[in-house]
C-alpha atoms as an extended CHARMM CRD file, in Angstrom:
* protein
*
       181  EXT
         1         1  MET       CA            -56.8290000000       43.5090000000        2.8900000000  PROA      1               0.0000000000
         2         2  ALA       CA            -56.4720000000       47.2110000000        2.0970000000  PROA      2               0.0000000000
         3         3  GLU       CA            -55.0870000000       46.4430000000       -1.3130000000  PROA      3               0.0000000000
         4         4  ALA       CA            -58.3310000000       44.7270000000       -2.4210000000  PROA      4               0.0000000000
         5         5  PRO       CA            -60.1760000000       48.0080000000       -3.1180000000  PROA      5               0.0000000000
         6         6  LEU       CA            -56.9640000000       49.4700000000       -4.5800000000  PROA      6               0.0000000000
         7         7  PHE       CA            -56.6390000000       46.5410000000       -6.9840000000  PROA      7               0.0000000000
         8         8  ARG       CA            -60.2650000000       46.9760000000       -8.0530000000  PROA      8               0.0000000000
         9         9  ALA       CA            -59.6580000000       50.6870000000       -8.6840000000  PROA      9               0.0000000000
        10        10  MET       CA            -56.5450000000       49.8370000000      -10.7280000000  PROA      10              0.0000000000
        11        11  GLU       CA            -58.4470000000       47.5140000000      -13.0960000000  PROA      11              0.0000000000
        12        12  GLY       CA            -58.4270000000       48.7970000000      -16.6590000000  PROA      12              0.0000000000
        13        13  ARG       CA            -55.8990000000       51.5250000000      -15.8390000000  PROA      13              0.0000000000
        14        14  ASP       CA            -52.3020000000       51.7280000000      -16.9420000000  PROA      14              0.0000000000
        15        15  VAL       CA            -50.7330000000       51.9630000000      -13.4860000000  PROA      15              0.0000000000
        16        16  GLU       CA            -47.8820000000       50.1830000000      -11.7940000000  PROA      16              0.0000000000
        17        17  LEU       CA            -47.7630000000       49.1110000000       -8.1590000000  PROA      17              0.0000000000
        18        18  GLU       CA            -44.4600000000       49.1470000000       -6.3080000000  PROA      18              0.0000000000
        19        19  TRP       CA            -44.1820000000       47.5260000000       -2.8800000000  PROA      19              0.0000000000
        20        20  LEU       CA            -41.5900000000       48.9910000000       -0.5110000000  PROA      20              0.0000000000
        21        21  PRO       CA            -40.3120000000       47.6490000000        2.8120000000  PROA      21              0.0000000000
        22        22  PHE       CA            -41.6950000000       49.0710000000        6.0470000000  PROA      22              0.0000000000
        23        23  GLU       CA            -41.6990000000       47.5350000000        9.5150000000  PROA      23              0.0000000000
        24        24  LEU       CA            -43.9050000000       48.5110000000       12.4290000000  PROA      24              0.0000000000
        25        25  ARG       CA            -41.8040000000       46.5150000000       14.8970000000  PROA      25              0.0000000000
        26        26  PRO       CA            -38.3390000000       46.1200000000       13.3830000000  PROA      26              0.0000000000
        27        27  TYR       CA            -35.8910000000       43.5930000000       14.7130000000  PROA      27              0.0000000000
        28        28  PRO       CA            -34.7450000000       43.4370000000       17.5290000000  PROA      28              0.0000000000
        29        29  HSD       CA            -37.9890000000       44.9000000000       18.9560000000  PROA      29              0.0000000000
        30        30  GLU       CA            -40.3650000000       42.2350000000       20.1480000000  PROA      30              0.0000000000
        31        31  THR       CA            -43.2970000000       41.3620000000       17.9380000000  PROA      31              0.0000000000
        32        32  LEU       CA            -46.7330000000       40.5640000000       19.2950000000  PROA      32              0.0000000000
        33        33  SER       CA            -48.2620000000       37.2500000000       20.2240000000  PROA      33              0.0000000000
        34        34  PRO       CA            -51.3970000000       36.2670000000       18.2990000000  PROA      34              0.0000000000
        35        35  HSD       CA            -52.7770000000       35.1680000000       21.6790000000  PROA      35              0.0000000000
        36        36  SER       CA            -52.4450000000       38.6500000000       23.2060000000  PROA      36              0.0000000000
        37        37  ASP       CA            -55.5770000000       40.5670000000       24.1030000000  PROA      37              0.0000000000
        38        38  TYR       CA            -54.5440000000       43.3450000000       21.7010000000  PROA      38              0.0000000000
        39        39  ILE       CA            -54.2660000000       41.0420000000       18.6710000000  PROA      39              0.0000000000
        40        40  GLN       CA            -57.3590000000       39.0300000000       19.5890000000  PROA      40              0.0000000000
        41        41  LYS       CA            -59.5340000000       42.1160000000       20.0270000000  PROA      41              0.0000000000
        42        42  ALA       CA            -58.1970000000       43.8340000000       16.9060000000  PROA      42              0.0000000000
        43        43  TRP       CA            -58.6690000000       40.6820000000       14.8570000000  PROA      43              0.0000000000
        44        44  HSD       CA            -62.1970000000       39.8210000000       15.9740000000  PROA      44              0.0000000000
        45        45  ASN       CA            -63.5510000000       43.3710000000       16.2900000000  PROA      45              0.0000000000
        46        46  ASN       CA            -61.9000000000       45.0100000000       13.2650000000  PROA      46              0.0000000000
        47        47  VAL       CA            -59.8510000000       42.9050000000       10.8880000000  PROA      47              0.0000000000
        48        48  LEU       CA            -62.1060000000       39.8810000000       10.3990000000  PROA      48              0.0000000000
        49        49  PRO       CA            -65.3620000000       41.8620000000        9.9720000000  PROA      49              0.0000000000
        50        50  LEU       CA            -63.6730000000       44.1300000000        7.4010000000  PROA      50              0.0000000000
        51        51  ALA       CA            -62.1830000000       41.1660000000        5.5440000000  PROA      51              0.0000000000
        52        52  GLU       CA            -65.6040000000       39.5210000000        5.3820000000  PROA      52              0.0000000000
        53        53  ARG       CA            -67.1970000000       42.7480000000        4.1440000000  PROA      53              0.0000000000
        54        54  LEU       CA            -64.5340000000       43.0860000000        1.4420000000  PROA      54              0.0000000000
        55        55  ASN       CA            -64.7610000000       39.3800000000        0.5720000000  PROA      55              0.0000000000
        56        56  VAL       CA            -61.0580000000       38.9230000000        1.3460000000  PROA      56              0.0000000000
        57        57  THR       CA            -59.7450000000       35.6680000000        2.7780000000  PROA      57              0.0000000000
        58        58  MET       CA            -57.7730000000       36.3280000000        5.9500000000  PROA      58              0.0000000000
        59        59  LYS       CA            -56.9120000000       34.0230000000        8.7980000000  PROA      59              0.0000000000
        60        60  LEU       CA            -55.2120000000       35.0080000000       12.0250000000  PROA      60              0.0000000000
        61        61  ASN       CA            -51.6610000000       33.7250000000       11.7140000000  PROA      61              0.0000000000
        62        62  MET       CA            -50.8370000000       31.8750000000       14.9200000000  PROA      62              0.0000000000
        63        63  THR       CA            -47.0490000000       32.0140000000       14.5580000000  PROA      63              0.0000000000
        64        64  ASP       CA            -46.0570000000       33.0010000000       18.0840000000  PROA      64              0.0000000000
        65        65  PRO       CA            -44.5850000000       35.4910000000       18.3740000000  PROA      65              0.0000000000
        66        66  GLN       CA            -45.4580000000       37.0620000000       15.0280000000  PROA      66              0.0000000000
        67        67  PRO       CA            -42.4430000000       36.9270000000       12.7200000000  PROA      67              0.0000000000
        68        68  HSD       CA            -40.1530000000       39.8100000000       11.9720000000  PROA      68              0.0000000000
        69        69  THR       CA            -40.3810000000       40.7830000000        8.3120000000  PROA      69              0.0000000000
        70        70  HSD       CA            -36.8460000000       41.9560000000        7.5430000000  PROA      70              0.0000000000
        71        71  LEU       CA            -35.9680000000       38.8020000000        5.5690000000  PROA      71              0.0000000000
        72        72  ALA       CA            -39.2350000000       38.9600000000        3.6160000000  PROA      72              0.0000000000
        73        73  HSD       CA            -38.4440000000       42.5660000000        2.7360000000  PROA      73              0.0000000000
        74        74  GLU       CA            -34.8950000000       41.7060000000        1.7420000000  PROA      74              0.0000000000
        75        75  GLY       CA            -36.4020000000       38.9940000000       -0.4520000000  PROA      75              0.0000000000
        76        76  LEU       CA            -38.6170000000       41.6270000000       -2.0640000000  PROA      76              0.0000000000
        77        77  LEU       CA            -35.5830000000       43.7800000000       -2.8390000000  PROA      77              0.0000000000
        78        78  PHE       CA            -33.8390000000       40.7120000000       -4.3130000000  PROA      78              0.0000000000
        79        79  ALA       CA            -36.9050000000       40.1230000000       -6.4990000000  PROA      79              0.0000000000
        80        80  LYS       CA            -37.1460000000       43.7630000000       -7.5880000000  PROA      80              0.0000000000
        81        81  GLU       CA            -33.4950000000       43.8270000000       -8.6310000000  PROA      81              0.0000000000
        82        82  ARG       CA            -33.8110000000       40.6780000000      -10.7160000000  PROA      82              0.0000000000
        83        83  ASP       CA            -37.2460000000       41.0550000000      -12.2600000000  PROA      83              0.0000000000
        84        84  ASN       CA            -39.4940000000       43.8590000000      -11.0630000000  PROA      84              0.0000000000
        85        85  GLY       CA            -42.4360000000       42.2800000000      -12.8830000000  PROA      85              0.0000000000
        86        86  LYS       CA            -42.1530000000       39.1420000000      -10.7560000000  PROA      86              0.0000000000
        87        87  ALA       CA            -41.4910000000       41.0890000000       -7.5470000000  PROA      87              0.0000000000
        88        88  ASN       CA            -45.1900000000       41.8400000000       -7.0880000000  PROA      88              0.0000000000
        89        89  ASP       CA            -45.9160000000       38.1170000000       -7.5150000000  PROA      89              0.0000000000
        90        90  TYR       CA            -43.3890000000       37.3730000000       -4.7730000000  PROA      90              0.0000000000
        91        91  ALA       CA            -44.9810000000       40.0160000000       -2.5010000000  PROA      91              0.0000000000
        92        92  ASP       CA            -48.4620000000       38.6180000000       -3.1480000000  PROA      92              0.0000000000
        93        93  ARG       CA            -47.3020000000       35.0880000000       -2.3750000000  PROA      93              0.0000000000
        94        94  VAL       CA            -45.7050000000       36.2090000000        0.8980000000  PROA      94              0.0000000000
        95        95  PHE       CA            -48.8440000000       38.1280000000        1.9240000000  PROA      95              0.0000000000
        96        96  ARG       CA            -51.0130000000       35.0870000000        1.1510000000  PROA      96              0.0000000000
        97        97  ALA       CA            -48.5900000000       32.7540000000        2.9280000000  PROA      97              0.0000000000
        98        98  PHE       CA            -48.9370000000       34.8010000000        6.0900000000  PROA      98              0.0000000000
        99        99  TYR       CA            -52.6040000000       35.8810000000        5.9960000000  PROA      99              0.0000000000
       100       100  GLU       CA            -54.1530000000       32.8290000000        4.3520000000  PROA      100             0.0000000000
       101       101  GLY       CA            -51.7010000000       29.9930000000        4.9220000000  PROA      101             0.0000000000
       102       102  GLY       CA            -50.5520000000       30.7810000000        8.4440000000  PROA      102             0.0000000000
       103       103  GLU       CA            -46.9160000000       30.4020000000        7.4040000000  PROA      103             0.0000000000
       104       104  ASP       CA            -43.9560000000       31.8340000000        9.2860000000  PROA      104             0.0000000000
       105       105  ILE       CA            -42.6380000000       34.4570000000        6.8640000000  PROA      105             0.0000000000
       106       106  GLY       CA            -39.6830000000       35.0800000000        9.1480000000  PROA      106             0.0000000000
       107       107  ASP       CA            -38.3200000000       31.6800000000        8.0650000000  PROA      107             0.0000000000
       108       108  SER       CA            -35.9280000000       31.8820000000        5.1190000000  PROA      108             0.0000000000
       109       109  GLU       CA            -36.9790000000       28.4460000000        3.8040000000  PROA      109             0.0000000000
       110       110  VAL       CA            -40.6220000000       29.5370000000        3.6760000000  PROA      110             0.0000000000
       111       111  LEU       CA            -39.5670000000       32.6610000000        1.7850000000  PROA      111             0.0000000000
       112       112  ARG       CA            -37.4150000000       30.6170000000       -0.5990000000  PROA      112             0.0000000000
       113       113  LYS       CA            -40.3920000000       28.4050000000       -1.4500000000  PROA      113             0.0000000000
       114       114  HSD       CA            -42.4190000000       31.4760000000       -2.4440000000  PROA      114             0.0000000000
       115       115  ALA       CA            -39.5080000000       33.0590000000       -4.3200000000  PROA      115             0.0000000000
       116       116  GLU       CA            -39.1340000000       29.8700000000       -6.3510000000  PROA      116             0.0000000000
       117       117  ALA       CA            -42.8880000000       29.7610000000       -7.0040000000  PROA      117             0.0000000000
       118       118  ALA       CA            -42.6140000000       33.3390000000       -8.3300000000  PROA      118             0.0000000000
       119       119  GLY       CA            -39.8900000000       32.1810000000      -10.7260000000  PROA      119             0.0000000000
       120       120  PHE       CA            -36.6630000000       33.0690000000       -8.9270000000  PROA      120             0.0000000000
       121       121  ASP       CA            -33.6260000000       30.8430000000       -8.4440000000  PROA      121             0.0000000000
       122       122  GLY       CA            -33.8670000000       29.4170000000       -4.9290000000  PROA      122             0.0000000000
       123       123  GLU       CA            -30.1160000000       29.0760000000       -4.4040000000  PROA      123             0.0000000000
       124       124  ASP       CA            -29.4730000000       32.7050000000       -5.3620000000  PROA      124             0.0000000000
       125       125  PHE       CA            -32.3790000000       33.8320000000       -3.1800000000  PROA      125             0.0000000000
       126       126  SER       CA            -31.2040000000       31.8480000000       -0.1340000000  PROA      126             0.0000000000
       127       127  LYS       CA            -27.6450000000       33.0880000000       -0.5650000000  PROA      127             0.0000000000
       128       128  ALA       CA            -28.8090000000       36.7160000000       -0.6950000000  PROA      128             0.0000000000
       129       129  LEU       CA            -30.8350000000       36.2620000000        2.5080000000  PROA      129             0.0000000000
       130       130  ALA       CA            -28.0470000000       34.3850000000        4.3210000000  PROA      130             0.0000000000
       131       131  GLU       CA            -25.4730000000       37.0150000000        3.3710000000  PROA      131             0.0000000000
       132       132  ARG       CA            -27.9440000000       39.8220000000        4.1180000000  PROA      132             0.0000000000
       133       133  THR       CA            -27.1640000000       41.3060000000        0.7080000000  PROA      133             0.0000000000
       134       134  TYR       CA            -30.1730000000       43.6470000000        0.8170000000  PROA      134             0.0000000000
       135       135  SER       CA            -30.0620000000       44.6000000000        4.5050000000  PROA      135             0.0000000000
       136       136  GLN       CA            -28.6540000000       48.0870000000        3.8940000000  PROA      136             0.0000000000
       137       137  ALA       CA            -31.0890000000       48.7680000000        1.0390000000  PROA      137             0.0000000000
       138       138  ARG       CA            -33.9830000000       47.6480000000        3.2780000000  PROA      138             0.0000000000
       139       139  GLN       CA            -32.8060000000       49.9180000000        6.0790000000  PROA      139             0.0000000000
       140       140  ALA       CA            -32.4420000000       52.8300000000        3.6500000000  PROA      140             0.0000000000
       141       141  SER       CA            -35.9820000000       52.2670000000        2.3600000000  PROA      141             0.0000000000
       142       142  ILE       CA            -37.3660000000       52.2580000000        5.8880000000  PROA      142             0.0000000000
       143       143  ARG       CA            -35.3910000000       55.3990000000        6.8300000000  PROA      143             0.0000000000
       144       144  ARG       CA            -36.7750000000       57.1370000000        3.7350000000  PROA      144             0.0000000000
       145       145  ALA       CA            -40.3120000000       56.1270000000        4.7030000000  PROA      145             0.0000000000
       146       146  HSD       CA            -39.8350000000       57.5530000000        8.2020000000  PROA      146             0.0000000000
       147       147  GLN       CA            -38.3620000000       60.7570000000        6.7690000000  PROA      147             0.0000000000
       148       148  GLU       CA            -41.4500000000       61.0610000000        4.5740000000  PROA      148             0.0000000000
       149       149  GLY       CA            -43.6740000000       60.7230000000        7.6480000000  PROA      149             0.0000000000
       150       150  ILE       CA            -44.9690000000       57.2150000000        7.0010000000  PROA      150             0.0000000000
       151       151  GLN       CA            -45.9800000000       55.6530000000       10.3070000000  PROA      151             0.0000000000
       152       152  ALA       CA            -48.7060000000       53.1590000000        9.4290000000  PROA      152             0.0000000000
       153       153  VAL       CA            -49.3250000000       50.0390000000        7.4020000000  PROA      153             0.0000000000
       154       154  PRO       CA            -50.7400000000       50.1520000000        4.8660000000  PROA      154             0.0000000000
       155       155  THR       CA            -49.7770000000       53.4740000000        3.3500000000  PROA      155             0.0000000000
       156       156  PHE       CA            -50.3180000000       53.9420000000       -0.3770000000  PROA      156             0.0000000000
       157       157  ILE       CA            -48.8540000000       56.8780000000       -2.2550000000  PROA      157             0.0000000000
       158       158  ILE       CA            -50.5170000000       57.8200000000       -5.5280000000  PROA      158             0.0000000000
       159       159  GLY       CA            -48.7370000000       60.7760000000       -7.0580000000  PROA      159             0.0000000000
       160       160  GLU       CA            -48.5990000000       63.3660000000       -4.2910000000  PROA      160             0.0000000000
       161       161  LYS       CA            -51.5410000000       61.8810000000       -2.3640000000  PROA      161             0.0000000000
       162       162  ARG       CA            -50.8350000000       59.7010000000        0.6770000000  PROA      162             0.0000000000
       163       163  MET       CA            -53.5680000000       57.2920000000        1.7250000000  PROA      163             0.0000000000
       164       164  THR       CA            -53.2550000000       55.4660000000        5.0390000000  PROA      164             0.0000000000
       165       165  GLY       CA            -55.3560000000       52.5720000000        6.2320000000  PROA      165             0.0000000000
       166       166  LEU       CA            -58.3210000000       51.0310000000        4.5160000000  PROA      166             0.0000000000
       167       167  GLN       CA            -59.8680000000       53.3440000000        1.9210000000  PROA      167             0.0000000000
       168       168  PRO       CA            -62.9290000000       52.8010000000       -0.2600000000  PROA      168             0.0000000000
       169       169  GLU       CA            -62.3630000000       51.8550000000       -3.8860000000  PROA      169             0.0000000000
       170       170  GLU       CA            -63.7870000000       55.2240000000       -4.9430000000  PROA      170             0.0000000000
       171       171  ALA       CA            -61.0670000000       57.1000000000       -3.0280000000  PROA      171             0.0000000000
       172       172  TYR       CA            -58.3530000000       55.1390000000       -4.8170000000  PROA      172             0.0000000000
       173       173  ALA       CA            -60.0800000000       55.6220000000       -8.1750000000  PROA      173             0.0000000000
       174       174  GLU       CA            -60.2930000000       59.3780000000       -7.5790000000  PROA      174             0.0000000000
       175       175  ALA       CA            -56.6000000000       59.5670000000       -6.6630000000  PROA      175             0.0000000000
       176       176  LEU       CA            -55.6630000000       57.5250000000       -9.7430000000  PROA      176             0.0000000000
       177       177  ASP       CA            -57.8270000000       59.7820000000      -11.9490000000  PROA      177             0.0000000000
       178       178  GLU       CA            -56.1890000000       62.8960000000      -10.4760000000  PROA      178             0.0000000000
       179       179  GLU       CA            -52.7280000000       61.4730000000      -11.0170000000  PROA      179             0.0000000000
       180       180  GLY       CA            -53.6020000000       60.3710000000      -14.5580000000  PROA      180             0.0000000000
       181       181  ALA       CA            -54.8000000000       63.8810000000      -15.4190000000  PROA      181             0.0000000000
């Protein structure tokens, strides 16, 4: 949802977006149930009203418990290594699968389907996930994020400016203008 105003601010600008892995509740920590009071209150009081205001389609994913994202992130690193241009397509498909389609993005077959739709070889993708080829790179990316003080999702970094949480389009545009100058 937070990327919607960022994407609008990026329109007509020569900028590149790079998604990096980050986990709020990394495996083996337990993830939350969509039926929990915390998720229900956050969804109905904050997330859904903001999504409606931003005209963003979001549905509460009822996968219970919520999936861990380490395999999705390893899939992103696979995609970035093979074709960075298609990696953002993979990331977008995984986001939509979870937030619009209610899919379990902790399932390697679900991830494979979206990797193939983004143009990647499904066999190579599945092998990389099964062998955990990108596990160390994912862990290194997350360690780097923690070392840089990142503690929230989403966090966008534009040049030297760090922007956490939902920001208005104008704030992103200003940061992009400053970085472009």
